[in-house]
Coordinates of C-alpha atoms in Angstrom, one line a residue:
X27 CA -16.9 -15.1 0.1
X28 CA -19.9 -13.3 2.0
X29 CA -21.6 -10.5 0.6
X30 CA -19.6 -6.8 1.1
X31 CA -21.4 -4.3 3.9
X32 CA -22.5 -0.9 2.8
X33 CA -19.9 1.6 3.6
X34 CA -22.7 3.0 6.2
X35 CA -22.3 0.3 8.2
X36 CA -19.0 -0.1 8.8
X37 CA -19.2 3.7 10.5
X38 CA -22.2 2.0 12.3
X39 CA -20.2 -0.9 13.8
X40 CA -17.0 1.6 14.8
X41 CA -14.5 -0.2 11.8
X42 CA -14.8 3.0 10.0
X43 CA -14.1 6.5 12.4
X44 CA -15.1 9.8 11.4
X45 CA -11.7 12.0 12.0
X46 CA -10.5 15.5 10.6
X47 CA -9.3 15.0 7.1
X48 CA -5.6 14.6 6.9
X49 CA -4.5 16.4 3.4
X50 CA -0.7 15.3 4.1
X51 CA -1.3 11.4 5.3
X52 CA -3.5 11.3 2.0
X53 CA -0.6 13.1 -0.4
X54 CA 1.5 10.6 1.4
X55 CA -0.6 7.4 0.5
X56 CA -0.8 9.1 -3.6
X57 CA 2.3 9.0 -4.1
X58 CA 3.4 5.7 -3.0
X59 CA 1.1 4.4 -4.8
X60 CA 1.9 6.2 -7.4
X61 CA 5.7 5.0 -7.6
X62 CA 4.3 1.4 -6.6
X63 CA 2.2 2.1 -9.8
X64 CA 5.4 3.0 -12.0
X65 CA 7.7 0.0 -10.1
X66 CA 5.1 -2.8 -11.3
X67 CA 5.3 -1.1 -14.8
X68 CA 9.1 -1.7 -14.9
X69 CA 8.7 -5.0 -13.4
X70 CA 6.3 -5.8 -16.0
X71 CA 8.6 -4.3 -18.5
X72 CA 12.3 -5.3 -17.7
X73 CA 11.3 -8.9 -16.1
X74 CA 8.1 -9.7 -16.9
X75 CA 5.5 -12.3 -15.7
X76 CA 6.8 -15.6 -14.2
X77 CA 6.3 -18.4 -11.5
X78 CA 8.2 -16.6 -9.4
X79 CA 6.6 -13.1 -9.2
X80 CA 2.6 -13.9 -9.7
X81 CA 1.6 -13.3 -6.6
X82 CA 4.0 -10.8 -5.6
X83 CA 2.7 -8.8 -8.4
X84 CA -1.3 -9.6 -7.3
X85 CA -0.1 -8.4 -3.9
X86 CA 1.5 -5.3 -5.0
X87 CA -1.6 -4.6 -7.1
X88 CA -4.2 -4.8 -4.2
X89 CA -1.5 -2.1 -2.4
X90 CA -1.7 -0.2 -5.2
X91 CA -5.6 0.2 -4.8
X92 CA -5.9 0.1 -1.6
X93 CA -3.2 3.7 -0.8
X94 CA -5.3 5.2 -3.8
X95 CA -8.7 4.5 -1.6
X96 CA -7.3 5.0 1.8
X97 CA -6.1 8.5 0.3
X98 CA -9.3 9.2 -0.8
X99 CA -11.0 7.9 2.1
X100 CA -8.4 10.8 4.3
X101 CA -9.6 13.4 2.5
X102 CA -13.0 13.0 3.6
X103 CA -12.4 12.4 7.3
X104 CA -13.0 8.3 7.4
X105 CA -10.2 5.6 8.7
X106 CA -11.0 2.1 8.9
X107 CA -9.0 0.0 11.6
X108 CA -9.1 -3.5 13.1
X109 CA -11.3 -6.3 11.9
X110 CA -12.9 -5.6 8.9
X111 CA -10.8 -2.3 7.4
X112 CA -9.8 -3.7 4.3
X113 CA -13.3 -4.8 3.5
X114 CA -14.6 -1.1 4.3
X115 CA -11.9 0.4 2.0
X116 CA -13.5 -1.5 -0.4
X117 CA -16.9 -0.7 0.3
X118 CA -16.3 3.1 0.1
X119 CA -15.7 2.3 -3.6
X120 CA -19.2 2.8 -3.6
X121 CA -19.6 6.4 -1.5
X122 CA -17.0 7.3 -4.6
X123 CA -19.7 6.2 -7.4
X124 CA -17.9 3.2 -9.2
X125 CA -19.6 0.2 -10.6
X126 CA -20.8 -2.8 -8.4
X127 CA -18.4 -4.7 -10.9
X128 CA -15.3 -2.9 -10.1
X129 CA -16.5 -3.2 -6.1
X130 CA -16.8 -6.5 -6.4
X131 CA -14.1 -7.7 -8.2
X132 CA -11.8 -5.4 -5.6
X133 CA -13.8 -7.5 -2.9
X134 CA -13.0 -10.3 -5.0
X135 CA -8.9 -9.1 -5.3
X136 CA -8.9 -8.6 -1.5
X137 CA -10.4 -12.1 -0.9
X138 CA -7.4 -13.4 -3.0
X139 CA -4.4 -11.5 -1.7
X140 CA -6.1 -12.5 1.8
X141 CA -5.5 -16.4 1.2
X142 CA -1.7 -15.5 -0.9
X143 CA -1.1 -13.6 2.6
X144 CA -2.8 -16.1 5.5
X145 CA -2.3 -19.9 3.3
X146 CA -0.2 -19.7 1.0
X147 CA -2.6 -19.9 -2.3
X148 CA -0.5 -19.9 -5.2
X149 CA -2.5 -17.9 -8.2
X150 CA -2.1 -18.2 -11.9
X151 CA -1.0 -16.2 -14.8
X152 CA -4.6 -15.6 -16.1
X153 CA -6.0 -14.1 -13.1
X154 CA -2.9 -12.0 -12.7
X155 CA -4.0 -10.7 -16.0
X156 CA -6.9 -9.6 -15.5
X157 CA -6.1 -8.0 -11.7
X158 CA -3.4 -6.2 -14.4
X159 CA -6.4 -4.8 -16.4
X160 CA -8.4 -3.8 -13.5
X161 CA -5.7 -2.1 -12.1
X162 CA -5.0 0.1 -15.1
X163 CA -8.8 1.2 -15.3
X164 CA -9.5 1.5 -11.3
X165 CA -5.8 3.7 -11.0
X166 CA -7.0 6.0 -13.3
X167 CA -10.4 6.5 -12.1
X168 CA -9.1 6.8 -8.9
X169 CA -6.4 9.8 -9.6
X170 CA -9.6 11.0 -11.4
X171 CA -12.3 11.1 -8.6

């Protein structure tokens, strides 16, 4: 995995566009992720973690996440596209003042759900787990900020 740009220089290299802030897009992007948020908790709850639904739930995770930052990200006037996006969404982390642990193991989730999406890795219960922990702390910081 290589090193994670500054947020800076994804606006330098055109994957990140300064545009007007768009207040309804970002309310849009809350609140599926918030009911993404409360689905995985019933899933978790009703079904439960199995073979069948690890990576489904990693994947819904990263989504999670990444509505909560691209939310953020429309309020301020930024929009990443093309080659490169997700990895700026994750950079901007940064521009909102969390720790280069919770950047990195967001790089880190991205990186994953990449190879469950593009080659068909197949993760494990334990890192599930601990994408479930991250999750609950980075959601609420996120509503927070």
């Amino acid at each position: 995995m290589k090193p994670l740009k500054n947020f800076k220089e994804f606006i330098i290299d055109k994957t990140v566009t300064e545009v007007s802030p768009d207040f309804s897009r970002a309310s849009s992007l809350t609140k599926d992720s918030e009911k993404a948020y409360i689905s995985l908790k019933e899933i978790m709850e009703k079904v439960g973690i199995n073979e069948n639904n690890i990576n489904t739930m990693i994947k819904l995770c990263y989504d999670i996440v990444m509505d909560m930052i691209r939310a953020k990200m429309l309020l301020k006037g930024f929009k990443a596209e093309g080659i490169g996006a997700h990895e700026a969404e994750v950079s901007y982390l940064r521009e909102l003042e969390f720790s280069e642990n919770d950047v990195q193991f967001c790089d880190q989730l991205r990186f994953f759900r990449n190879r469950i999406m593009y080659y068909g890795k197949n993760l494990d219960k334990d890192y599930l787990e601990k994408v479930l922990e991250f999750l609950d702390d980075i959601y609420n910081k996120l509503k927070n900020r």
